[in-house]
XYZ file of C-alpha atoms in Angstrom:
716
model
C -34.163 -223.584 46.491
C -30.550 -223.945 47.415
C -30.379 -220.598 49.140
C -33.726 -219.232 50.219
C -34.729 -215.936 48.631
C -36.898 -213.146 50.077
C -40.343 -212.176 48.887
C -38.838 -209.006 47.397
C -36.218 -210.923 45.461
C -38.725 -213.371 43.998
C -41.060 -210.504 43.075
C -38.213 -208.817 41.206
C -37.429 -212.017 39.331
C -41.019 -212.865 38.249
C -41.922 -209.149 37.742
C -44.618 -208.934 40.472
C -45.435 -206.138 42.879
C -43.852 -207.212 46.243
C -46.997 -206.306 48.176
C -49.235 -208.284 45.791
C -46.946 -211.333 46.068
C -46.858 -210.942 49.817
C -50.689 -211.088 49.950
C -50.628 -214.260 47.811
C -48.043 -215.833 50.178
C -50.207 -214.956 53.181
C -52.950 -217.148 51.683
C -50.393 -220.005 51.782
C -48.699 -219.235 55.073
C -50.034 -216.435 57.332
C -46.631 -216.283 59.137
C -45.085 -214.584 56.151
C -45.598 -210.978 57.220
C -43.080 -208.748 55.331
C -41.453 -208.535 51.954
C -38.017 -209.319 53.485
C -39.148 -212.692 54.830
C -37.391 -215.772 53.406
C -39.503 -218.129 51.163
C -38.942 -221.881 51.438
C -38.929 -224.276 48.516
C -42.385 -225.674 49.481
C -43.859 -222.202 49.817
C -42.430 -221.247 46.406
C -43.963 -224.274 44.722
C -47.371 -223.509 46.304
C -46.999 -219.941 45.203
C -46.395 -220.808 41.560
C -49.492 -223.051 41.604
C -51.602 -220.295 43.155
C -50.315 -217.741 40.536
C -51.257 -220.114 37.696
C -54.713 -220.624 39.168
C -55.174 -216.870 39.454
C -54.062 -216.346 35.842
C -56.464 -218.993 34.589
C -59.329 -217.398 36.531
C -58.439 -213.933 35.088
C -58.172 -215.327 31.566
C -61.692 -217.024 31.873
C -63.230 -213.770 33.127
C -61.524 -211.804 30.339
C -62.864 -214.300 27.794
C -66.440 -214.063 28.939
C -66.213 -210.272 29.076
C -64.663 -210.045 25.608
C -67.240 -212.534 24.151
C -70.091 -210.360 25.440
C -68.507 -207.202 24.023
C -68.077 -208.752 20.520
C -71.573 -210.148 20.457
C -73.033 -206.854 21.498
C -70.956 -205.095 18.899
C -72.056 -207.401 16.151
C -75.736 -207.044 17.070
C -75.482 -203.213 17.110
C -73.658 -203.034 13.793
C -75.985 -205.474 11.957
C -78.529 -203.444 9.925
C -82.215 -204.062 10.825
C -84.242 -205.172 7.757
C -87.833 -203.926 7.529
C -90.208 -206.725 6.677
C -93.904 -206.710 6.055
C -95.913 -207.846 8.944
C -97.329 -211.303 8.729
C -99.664 -212.999 11.005
C -97.571 -216.118 11.343
C -93.906 -216.711 10.650
C -92.889 -220.072 9.147
C -91.290 -222.397 11.802
C -88.520 -223.514 9.414
C -87.360 -219.910 8.978
C -87.155 -219.326 12.687
C -85.107 -222.493 13.030
C -82.774 -221.338 10.249
C -82.310 -218.003 11.991
C -81.487 -219.727 15.317
C -78.920 -221.968 13.589
C -77.345 -218.985 11.954
C -76.968 -217.137 15.249
C -75.483 -220.265 16.848
C -72.950 -220.641 14.010
C -72.166 -216.931 14.172
C -71.589 -217.230 17.937
C -69.273 -220.162 17.457
C -67.225 -218.147 14.974
C -67.044 -215.273 17.530
C -65.980 -217.697 20.320
C -63.252 -219.123 18.049
C -62.034 -215.627 17.353
C -61.971 -214.793 21.048
C -60.128 -218.050 21.963
C -57.487 -217.340 19.253
C -57.089 -213.722 20.481
C -56.810 -214.790 24.127
C -54.360 -217.606 23.341
C -52.160 -215.202 21.376
C -52.237 -212.527 24.053
C -52.278 -214.430 27.341
C -50.888 -217.944 26.749
C -47.161 -218.399 26.647
C -45.676 -219.365 23.278
C -45.317 -223.084 23.197
C -41.787 -224.404 22.745
C -41.113 -226.128 19.524
C -39.231 -228.770 21.453
C -41.443 -231.056 23.657
C -40.375 -230.961 27.332
C -39.541 -234.208 29.150
C -40.285 -232.935 32.621
C -40.001 -236.431 34.180
C -36.259 -236.045 33.724
C -34.297 -235.100 36.851
C -31.808 -232.213 36.369
C -28.461 -232.245 38.170
C -27.606 -228.647 38.919
C -23.983 -227.609 39.468
C -22.982 -224.692 41.668
C -22.460 -222.600 38.539
C -23.372 -223.620 34.971
C -23.816 -221.969 31.621
C -27.209 -221.517 29.858
C -26.030 -223.949 27.186
C -25.193 -226.659 29.686
C -28.591 -226.280 31.335
C -30.515 -226.340 28.023
C -28.731 -229.529 27.062
C -29.768 -231.115 30.296
C -33.336 -230.076 29.813
C -33.358 -231.247 26.191
C -34.537 -227.928 24.756
C -33.037 -225.373 22.444
C -30.811 -222.714 24.009
C -32.976 -219.841 22.678
C -36.050 -221.386 24.398
C -34.211 -221.390 27.764
C -32.948 -217.799 27.237
C -36.498 -216.733 26.338
C -37.777 -218.299 29.605
C -35.016 -216.529 31.580
C -35.807 -213.258 29.802
C -39.478 -213.506 30.991
C -38.012 -213.679 34.511
C -36.114 -210.483 33.908
C -32.782 -212.311 33.623
C -30.713 -211.502 30.469
C -28.030 -214.038 29.580
C -26.340 -215.435 26.511
C -25.592 -219.050 25.749
C -22.107 -218.963 27.224
C -22.876 -216.842 30.281
C -22.975 -218.445 33.650
C -26.007 -218.712 35.865
C -25.913 -219.579 39.579
C -27.594 -222.597 41.165
C -30.494 -220.635 42.582
C -31.474 -219.094 39.200
C -31.051 -222.457 37.334
C -33.358 -224.148 39.941
C -35.892 -221.325 39.705
C -36.237 -221.494 35.894
C -36.087 -225.329 35.914
C -38.979 -225.578 38.417
C -40.888 -222.934 36.452
C -40.629 -225.146 33.379
C -41.806 -228.231 35.404
C -38.478 -230.036 36.006
C -37.364 -231.774 39.201
C -33.912 -230.695 40.367
C -31.106 -232.437 42.265
C -28.584 -229.967 43.668
C -24.993 -231.119 43.293
C -22.686 -230.499 46.246
C -18.938 -230.396 45.470
C -17.930 -231.975 48.782
C -20.177 -235.053 48.238
C -18.746 -235.486 44.773
C -15.102 -235.075 45.786
C -15.239 -237.481 48.834
C -15.460 -240.307 46.324
C -11.840 -239.570 45.305
C -10.509 -239.622 48.844
C -7.795 -242.212 49.587
C -8.436 -245.215 51.874
C -12.175 -244.721 51.303
C -13.090 -248.414 51.823
C -10.914 -249.134 54.887
C -12.588 -250.759 57.872
C -12.428 -247.864 60.300
C -10.463 -248.304 63.512
C -11.461 -245.713 66.170
C -9.020 -244.554 68.881
C -9.181 -241.934 71.643
C -7.880 -238.523 70.502
C -6.774 -235.398 72.450
C -9.493 -232.718 72.943
C -9.218 -229.559 70.815
C -9.644 -226.508 73.108
C -10.003 -223.056 71.741
C -9.113 -220.118 73.959
C -11.280 -217.044 73.191
C -11.903 -213.656 74.688
C -11.342 -209.891 74.450
C -8.015 -208.408 73.322
C -5.342 -208.247 76.017
C -7.263 -210.408 78.508
C -4.454 -212.911 78.752
C -5.303 -215.700 76.261
C -1.781 -216.183 74.968
C -0.245 -215.671 78.427
C -2.351 -218.474 79.812
C -1.185 -220.802 76.930
C 2.362 -219.726 77.511
C 2.181 -220.792 81.165
C 0.661 -224.131 80.238
C 3.339 -224.757 77.578
C 6.093 -222.984 79.570
C 6.891 -220.794 76.481
C 6.885 -217.112 75.691
C 4.746 -216.791 72.575
C 3.033 -213.604 73.773
C 6.334 -211.694 74.030
C 6.974 -212.397 70.315
C 3.661 -210.990 69.165
C 3.615 -207.451 67.720
C 2.077 -205.055 70.277
C 1.695 -207.951 72.621
C -1.512 -209.125 70.862
C -2.216 -212.289 68.878
C -2.920 -211.547 65.200
C -3.380 -215.091 63.759
C -4.504 -218.449 65.062
C -1.847 -220.395 66.869
C -2.251 -224.203 67.168
C -0.274 -225.966 69.919
C -0.249 -229.343 71.699
C 0.641 -229.537 75.356
C 1.385 -232.551 77.631
C -0.358 -232.079 80.974
C -1.059 -234.293 83.957
C -4.362 -234.966 82.352
C -2.871 -236.103 78.991
C -2.381 -234.357 75.692
C -4.458 -231.317 74.976
C -4.529 -229.399 71.623
C -4.962 -225.659 72.048
C -6.089 -223.024 69.532
C -5.274 -219.498 70.507
C -7.493 -216.967 68.597
C -7.034 -213.159 68.276
C -9.166 -210.945 70.456
C -9.098 -207.827 68.341
C -12.457 -206.909 66.763
C -11.017 -207.212 63.238
C -10.446 -210.957 63.677
C -14.121 -211.981 63.903
C -13.867 -214.640 61.120
C -10.806 -216.174 62.868
C -12.689 -216.643 66.081
C -15.575 -218.171 64.154
C -13.230 -220.603 62.494
C -11.592 -221.522 65.748
C -15.033 -222.331 67.277
C -15.970 -224.624 64.347
C -12.985 -227.022 64.766
C -13.082 -227.145 68.550
C -14.394 -229.587 71.149
C -14.246 -227.282 74.183
C -14.125 -223.468 74.422
C -12.383 -221.568 77.223
C -13.621 -217.975 77.483
C -11.025 -215.892 79.264
C -12.052 -212.686 80.993
C -9.786 -210.153 82.677
C -10.925 -209.627 86.267
C -10.353 -205.879 86.195
C -12.297 -205.443 82.857
C -15.200 -207.946 82.976
C -17.252 -208.936 79.899
C -16.228 -206.826 76.885
C -17.504 -206.615 73.256
C -15.232 -209.368 71.887
C -16.008 -211.495 74.917
C -19.694 -211.279 73.969
C -18.902 -212.158 70.347
C -16.750 -215.151 71.494
C -19.666 -216.433 73.637
C -21.951 -216.276 70.548
C -19.461 -218.243 68.419
C -19.101 -220.865 71.197
C -22.886 -221.234 71.444
C -23.202 -221.525 67.702
C -20.641 -224.353 67.734
C -22.689 -226.107 70.430
C -19.659 -227.118 72.509
C -19.048 -227.009 76.294
C -17.918 -223.601 77.522
C -15.512 -223.042 80.461
C -14.795 -219.573 81.863
C -11.412 -218.540 83.137
C -11.356 -215.238 85.112
C -7.723 -214.088 84.686
C -5.693 -211.566 86.691
C -7.451 -212.658 89.906
C -4.293 -211.914 91.854
C -5.078 -208.163 91.499
C -6.690 -206.412 94.523
C -10.358 -205.368 94.789
C -11.727 -207.805 92.213
C -15.550 -208.048 92.131
C -16.159 -211.677 91.078
C -19.920 -211.437 91.664
C -20.253 -208.668 89.127
C -18.438 -210.820 86.481
C -20.670 -213.785 87.301
C -23.770 -211.570 86.938
C -22.568 -210.390 83.498
C -21.993 -214.065 82.433
C -25.428 -215.083 83.662
C -26.951 -212.375 81.436
C -25.419 -214.240 78.495
C -26.819 -217.601 79.551
C -23.556 -218.817 81.219
C -24.854 -219.370 84.707
C -22.168 -220.452 87.220
C -22.473 -223.932 88.832
C -22.720 -222.406 92.315
C -25.757 -220.510 91.113
C -27.414 -223.680 89.920
C -26.161 -223.427 86.302
C -23.827 -225.630 84.220
C -20.910 -223.286 83.530
C -17.643 -224.100 85.257
C -15.820 -220.867 86.299
C -12.190 -220.847 87.381
C -10.393 -217.824 88.922
C -6.807 -217.968 87.534
C -3.645 -215.963 87.171
C -1.593 -216.575 83.952
C 1.409 -214.885 85.723
C 1.572 -216.908 88.936
C -0.224 -220.080 87.682
C -2.919 -219.777 90.339
C -6.025 -221.962 89.446
C -4.623 -223.218 86.133
C -4.426 -226.830 87.373
C -8.097 -226.674 88.265
C -8.888 -225.340 84.759
C -7.031 -228.209 83.083
C -8.924 -230.648 85.310
C -12.180 -229.035 84.184
C -11.068 -229.511 80.526
C -10.224 -233.177 81.271
C -13.624 -233.863 82.854
C -15.456 -232.388 79.853
C -13.298 -234.409 77.409
C -14.120 -237.655 79.214
C -17.831 -236.817 79.091
C -17.511 -236.170 75.274
C -15.688 -239.513 74.770
C -13.687 -238.096 71.871
C -12.651 -240.675 69.287
C -11.562 -240.598 65.684
C -10.599 -243.187 63.018
C -6.829 -243.511 62.704
C -7.305 -245.072 59.263
C -9.780 -244.446 56.408
C -10.302 -241.128 54.602
C -7.867 -238.412 55.832
C -9.319 -234.988 56.505
C -7.789 -231.937 58.139
C -8.728 -228.301 58.657
C -6.470 -225.497 57.387
C -5.821 -223.387 60.472
C -3.470 -220.903 58.774
C -1.227 -220.614 55.736
C 1.792 -218.445 54.706
C 4.563 -218.178 52.187
C 8.003 -218.811 53.491
C 10.989 -217.575 51.501
C 12.990 -220.786 51.960
C 10.280 -223.479 52.210
C 7.466 -222.054 49.944
C 3.818 -222.418 51.029
C 3.629 -223.502 54.735
C 0.182 -224.647 55.851
C -0.859 -225.223 59.492
C -3.299 -228.181 59.610
C -5.348 -229.759 62.356
C -5.822 -233.491 61.532
C -9.414 -234.594 62.081
C -9.632 -238.138 60.746
C -7.115 -240.667 59.473
C -3.381 -240.583 59.728
C -1.465 -238.109 57.585
C 1.974 -239.278 56.317
C 4.860 -237.775 54.354
C 4.556 -238.453 50.610
C 0.778 -238.437 50.466
C -1.070 -236.255 47.942
C -3.038 -233.581 49.759
C -5.631 -231.178 48.388
C -7.191 -228.063 49.906
C -9.387 -225.752 47.721
C -7.307 -225.147 44.570
C -3.978 -225.912 46.317
C -2.507 -229.390 46.173
C 0.792 -231.180 46.399
C 2.791 -233.992 47.900
C 3.584 -233.640 51.643
C 7.318 -232.987 51.806
C 7.724 -232.316 55.600
C 5.692 -232.187 58.709
C 6.655 -230.196 61.897
C 5.001 -230.026 65.284
C 4.405 -226.678 67.143
C 7.712 -227.439 68.942
C 9.516 -227.491 65.558
C 10.086 -231.248 65.754
C 10.048 -233.161 62.488
C 7.546 -236.078 62.291
C 6.554 -238.639 59.585
C 2.912 -239.290 60.607
C 0.246 -237.181 62.234
C -2.740 -238.617 64.139
C -6.177 -237.098 64.673
C -6.218 -234.025 67.019
C -2.559 -233.138 66.180
C -1.709 -229.620 64.912
C 1.208 -229.700 62.316
C 2.938 -227.483 59.824
C 3.059 -229.027 56.287
C 5.140 -228.077 53.263
C 4.651 -229.255 49.704
C 1.523 -227.381 48.616
C 1.490 -225.682 45.206
C 0.065 -222.492 46.785
C -1.156 -221.241 50.176
C -4.827 -222.326 50.646
C -7.248 -220.040 52.434
C -7.657 -220.465 56.128
C -10.821 -222.465 57.068
C -10.641 -224.808 54.007
C -10.819 -228.599 54.434
C -7.815 -230.584 53.211
C -8.225 -234.178 51.965
C -5.812 -236.862 50.896
C -6.372 -238.310 47.364
C -4.956 -241.390 45.650
C -2.729 -239.684 43.092
C -1.685 -236.454 41.425
C -3.924 -237.058 38.439
C -7.053 -236.968 40.666
C -5.685 -233.904 42.508
C -5.196 -232.017 39.147
C -8.678 -233.078 37.941
C -10.435 -231.817 41.086
C -8.299 -228.608 41.167
C -9.155 -227.865 37.535
C -12.889 -228.377 38.230
C -12.682 -226.031 41.247
C -10.829 -223.354 39.368
C -13.456 -223.548 36.555
C -16.238 -223.379 39.138
C -14.596 -220.306 40.874
C -14.142 -218.562 37.564
C -17.767 -219.179 36.466
C -19.052 -218.117 39.853
C -17.010 -214.948 39.662
C -18.374 -214.201 36.188
C -21.980 -214.834 37.322
C -21.502 -212.460 40.222
C -20.352 -209.683 37.879
C -23.307 -210.069 35.520
C -25.522 -206.999 36.068
C -28.431 -205.411 34.433
C -27.995 -202.118 32.622
C -29.878 -200.340 35.438
C -27.333 -201.714 37.953
C -24.372 -200.709 35.762
C -25.632 -197.077 35.342
C -26.499 -196.866 39.031
C -23.021 -197.935 40.017
C -21.438 -195.544 37.506
C -23.468 -192.698 39.060
C -22.618 -193.735 42.604
C -18.855 -194.141 41.785
C -18.763 -190.765 40.112
C -20.152 -189.143 43.256
C -18.118 -191.178 45.763
C -14.496 -190.748 46.812
C -12.722 -194.125 46.760
C -9.291 -194.889 48.373
C -7.663 -197.825 46.578
C -5.517 -200.136 48.672
C -3.258 -203.060 47.816
C -2.693 -205.352 50.832
C 0.150 -207.914 51.210
C 0.494 -209.905 54.419
C 2.376 -212.782 56.011
C -0.613 -215.213 56.541
C -4.054 -215.727 54.987
C -5.938 -215.123 58.197
C -4.405 -211.659 58.709
C -5.181 -210.720 55.088
C -8.814 -211.812 55.538
C -9.138 -209.782 58.808
C -7.550 -206.667 57.239
C -9.855 -206.809 54.128
C -12.917 -207.178 56.371
C -11.856 -204.306 58.630
C -11.135 -201.990 55.705
C -14.467 -202.794 54.062
C -16.109 -201.300 57.198
C -14.216 -197.987 56.849
C -16.134 -195.243 55.048
C -19.577 -193.756 54.556
C -21.916 -192.820 51.721
C -19.455 -190.220 50.415
C -16.135 -192.107 50.735
C -14.968 -195.651 51.076
C -11.928 -197.993 50.924
C -11.560 -200.489 48.065
C -8.991 -203.323 48.322
C -8.152 -203.886 44.660
C -5.584 -206.647 45.306
C -4.443 -208.747 48.214
C -2.152 -211.720 48.729
C 0.212 -213.635 50.974
C 4.015 -213.076 50.628
C 6.441 -210.324 50.070
C 5.640 -207.180 48.038
C 6.529 -207.863 44.432
C 7.280 -205.801 41.281
C 3.750 -206.513 40.037
C 2.292 -205.052 43.252
C 4.392 -201.917 42.773
C 3.373 -201.564 39.127
C -0.343 -202.049 39.984
C -0.011 -199.358 42.670
C 1.458 -196.932 40.204
C -1.137 -197.539 37.484
C -4.135 -197.513 39.722
C -2.884 -194.775 42.101
C -3.411 -197.093 45.073
C -1.568 -197.094 48.436
C 0.462 -200.253 49.115
C 0.256 -201.783 52.521
C 2.660 -204.424 53.858
C 1.559 -206.278 56.975
C 4.542 -208.119 58.473
C 6.098 -208.284 54.999
C 8.635 -206.267 53.017
C 9.395 -205.755 49.234
C 11.642 -208.223 47.479
C 14.859 -207.001 45.827
C 13.300 -206.168 42.433
C 10.344 -204.335 44.035
C 12.648 -202.441 46.377
C 14.709 -201.164 43.432
C 11.532 -200.024 41.657
C 10.203 -198.261 44.782
C 13.491 -196.308 45.042
C 13.116 -195.151 41.438
C 9.429 -194.211 41.705
C 9.238 -191.513 44.407
C 5.487 -190.951 44.065
C 4.481 -194.383 45.311
C 2.787 -194.535 48.687
C 3.887 -197.578 50.643
C 3.345 -198.281 54.393
C 4.428 -201.087 56.678
C 2.494 -202.322 59.748
C 2.736 -205.144 62.299
C -0.309 -204.191 64.418
C -3.709 -204.274 62.732
C -5.400 -201.430 64.576
C -2.517 -199.089 63.580
C -3.114 -200.084 60.007
C -6.855 -199.358 60.227
C -6.275 -195.980 61.888
C -3.693 -194.937 59.229
C -5.961 -195.921 56.318
C -8.892 -194.135 57.924
C -6.792 -190.978 58.333
C -5.661 -191.281 54.646
C -9.331 -191.517 53.527
C -10.163 -188.395 55.625
C -7.300 -186.568 53.924
C -8.515 -187.715 50.507
C -12.012 -186.405 51.181
C -10.728 -183.113 52.412
C -12.381 -180.853 55.040
C -16.120 -180.468 54.878
C -17.254 -176.940 55.624
C -20.807 -176.470 57.013
C -22.744 -173.371 57.886
C -24.048 -172.821 61.445
C -26.483 -169.946 62.308
C -25.421 -168.369 65.563
C -28.082 -165.642 66.088
C -30.716 -163.178 64.902
C -31.250 -159.512 65.646
C -34.499 -157.706 64.852
C -34.319 -154.042 63.534
C -36.348 -151.783 65.829
C -35.282 -148.390 64.483
C -33.074 -146.895 61.776
C -30.932 -143.775 62.226
C -27.964 -142.030 60.565
C -24.467 -141.727 61.954
C -21.949 -139.228 60.607
C -19.201 -141.826 60.957
C -20.815 -145.115 59.865
C -23.752 -143.987 57.747
C -27.047 -145.905 58.297
C -27.345 -147.620 61.699
C -29.906 -150.274 62.558
C -30.994 -150.035 66.187
C -31.586 -153.708 66.944
C -32.277 -156.237 69.688
C -30.692 -159.744 69.669
C -33.753 -162.041 69.771
C -31.930 -165.434 69.307
C -28.447 -166.652 70.012
C -25.732 -163.931 69.662
C -24.143 -161.624 67.072
C -20.395 -161.489 66.470
C -18.570 -158.504 65.050
C -16.435 -160.615 62.688
C -19.212 -163.091 61.712
C -20.713 -162.978 58.182
C -24.362 -161.799 58.087
C -27.492 -161.826 55.943
C -30.318 -159.317 55.939
C -33.745 -160.848 55.763
C -36.984 -159.084 54.831
C -40.169 -161.068 55.129
C -37.943 -164.195 55.537
C -36.295 -163.514 52.079
C -32.507 -162.881 51.912
C -32.027 -159.469 50.312
C -28.368 -158.957 51.143
C -25.353 -160.994 52.243
C -22.186 -159.474 53.635
C -20.406 -158.436 56.802
C -20.837 -156.083 59.786
C -18.978 -152.771 59.715
C -19.756 -151.842 63.300
C -21.369 -153.347 66.401
C -22.012 -151.012 69.352
C -23.748 -151.056 72.672
C -24.610 -147.436 73.505
C -21.313 -145.603 72.788
C -19.053 -148.588 73.275
C -17.782 -150.856 70.522
C -18.305 -154.529 71.340
C -17.098 -157.839 69.833
C -20.458 -159.698 70.447
C -23.980 -159.037 71.499
C -25.863 -161.739 73.458
C -29.494 -162.573 73.577
C -31.676 -159.681 74.792
C -28.970 -157.059 74.171
C -29.817 -153.797 72.434
C -27.165 -152.748 69.916
C -26.489 -150.564 66.974
C -25.487 -152.449 63.788
C -23.714 -150.984 60.800
C -23.942 -153.202 57.697
C -20.969 -152.815 55.426
C -21.743 -151.432 51.911
C -25.504 -151.570 52.465
C -27.879 -148.603 53.201
C -31.374 -150.053 52.657
C -32.097 -151.330 56.185
C -35.777 -150.992 57.258
C -37.602 -151.434 60.571
C -38.721 -155.033 60.877
C -35.761 -156.496 58.936
C -33.906 -159.378 60.606
C -30.165 -159.681 60.625
C -28.927 -163.245 60.598
C -25.375 -164.014 61.798
C -23.684 -167.308 60.908
C -20.304 -168.978 60.879
C -18.690 -171.542 58.634
C -17.064 -174.409 60.526
C -15.187 -177.584 59.546
C -17.245 -180.678 60.005
C -15.571 -183.632 61.638
C -15.849 -186.583 59.120
C -17.041 -189.817 60.648
C -16.409 -193.186 59.089
C -18.239 -195.229 61.789
C-alpha cells in the first residue's frame, strides 16, 4: 500500500471485527500485537489469502452440515411402506433401491451446491477480468477512470467498493490507498504513480553532461526563542537584522550568504518560537550542517530539544554554540550534561559533538565556530552540478505591492538565469529579476546561493520544490494537472459516510467555534499561525480558520468576515483602500492587527474564552449533622448541629439531606455558636442552625453547604 494502514482501519474497510483480524495477523506475523499497528503490503496480501482459505474451509463445513440436515429431513419425511414379509428379497430390487438413493442424494447435493453458491460465493462479474494487466494508479482518480483501466463496468467496481463499505459514484474521486486496496482485492497488480517522477521528464537541460563544482555549505542556525540566533548571524554578516524583527524575535526563515575567511557560507536563520515547528523542520531538510545555539544562562529549552530532533532526522553534522558566555557565573558543565542526555556528547568527553562557547555581542569564539563549519564542509566534500536540470527549494514567499509575488529560493542544482520558466507547485512564471540577500541584482544563481525571485504567477507555499521547464506550454500543462489533482484530492477528503456526517453535525451543535480569517505577509507565518490556532481549544470550544492567505486584507476578506461572523486577523499586513472604506462603514466587524505571533495566539485564546462565557461549577464546602431540634421564639425551629466535615458559612446556600436524599434546598437564616452570631462554623464546632422557610428538621438529618464558583477555562 502507498500509505500503510492500521489493523483497525483495514478491519473497518473489509467489515471485520478488529480483534478477529488481529488474531489472523498474529498467525502471519506474531510481532503485530495491537489493533493500531501498521500493516505492510506483504502482510496485507498474506492476510487476504488467509481470509480466503478460512472462508473456503467454513463453506465446506457448512456444505457438509447442510447436506446431512437435508438427507435426514428427507428420510424422516418419507412415509414408511408396510410390505409383506418375504424370506428372500430379489437382488435386482435391492440394486434399484440403492441406485434410487444415490440419484436422490446427487439431487440433494446439487441443491446444496446451488444454495451455497447463491449465499456464500460472490456474484461473478459479467465482464471477464484480465488480472495480468498492471494498473497505473494516480494520486487521486475517479471510479470511472479506475474501472476503465481495469476493463470492467463502472457498476461492477462500485459494487466491489460497496462490499468494502465505501460508497462512491462514477464521478467521485477515490484516493490512491483505496484504489490499490480494491484493485488488489480483485487480483490486479498495481504501479503507484509519483508526480515528481513524472514531472522530472519535463525539466530543462535534462540530457546535459553534468559538470560538478564545489558549492558553499548550507548552514541552518536553530535553537530556542531569544537565545541569540539572529544576533550571531548579524555579527557574522555585520548587519542588524535582529533589530528589525518585531519583538526582537525571528518570525520567518531568513536566507543569507556571508563571505568569511573560510569562504562563502549560506546561512538559514529559523524562528525559535514554538509555533514555528514546521519552519524549523523545513530548514533542517535543506541544510548540510546545523548549528544549535543555546543561551548559557538558560541551558537546553523545549525548542532546543525540538531543534535537536529535527537535526538528527536530517542526518547532518551538528555543532553547538553556547551563546552569552561573557555573562558571569555560567555553568558550562551543566549544559554539556544536558546535551549528552540528548546524544550530543562533547568531544572532550569522548563524543563527536563540537561545542563552542561564543558571544554574539563581543564576537568571542565566533571565529572558532566558523572554522568548525569549514572543517565539516571539507569532510562532506559538497559538490553540485552547475548545469543540467535546475532545482531549488522555496524558502519563503510573499506578495509585494510593487513587485507582485516575491519568492525566496535556495538553488540546489543547475544554474538559474533570468528569463527561464520556473515552476513550483501550482505557481509558475518567467524569472524577471533576481536579488541577493544584500539587495544586489544578479543574472545567474549557482547552487548553494539564496536569492529573491520575481515573475511567479502566485506565491507558492514554503517548502515546495521549484524546477525549470523548457517552455510556458509545459508549465501550464503541469500546473493544470496539479490543480486538478489538488481539487480531486480535496473532494475525496470531504467524502464522508452518513454516520460521519451526522456525528459531525451533533458535535458541531454541541461545540462553540470561533471562526477566524488570517492574512499575513509570508507563507511561512500563515502556516505557523494556522498550526498554532488549531491547537487552541478543547472538547467544548475550538478555533476554526475558515480562510487564510498572503497579502493585504481585501474587500472579499471583509465581506467573508461579515457573512460568517468571523474575526479578521492581519499579521504584518493592513487592509487595502477598498477594504479600509468598507471597514469604516461596517462598525460591527472585528479586525485585529499583530506583528508578534504569541500576542496573536493569546488574543485569540482570550476571545474564545469570552465566546464560551464563564463556566459555573458547584463545590461542596461542608456538612453538619443534626443532633437535636428545639424551638426559638425569634427564629422558630433551630437545629442543634455539629460540623462533621469542612465548614458551614452563613451566606452559603444549603441542602437538607435525609437518608442521603435531598428534601429541601435553600439558605441559612441564622448560624450561632452558643449565644453569639457567627459567619462560619469550622470542623468539630457545635452550632445552632436556622433554615430559612423550613420547619421540618429532624434529628439525624444532614445539612450540606456548598458554593458556586467560576471555573477557569483551560485550552491547553
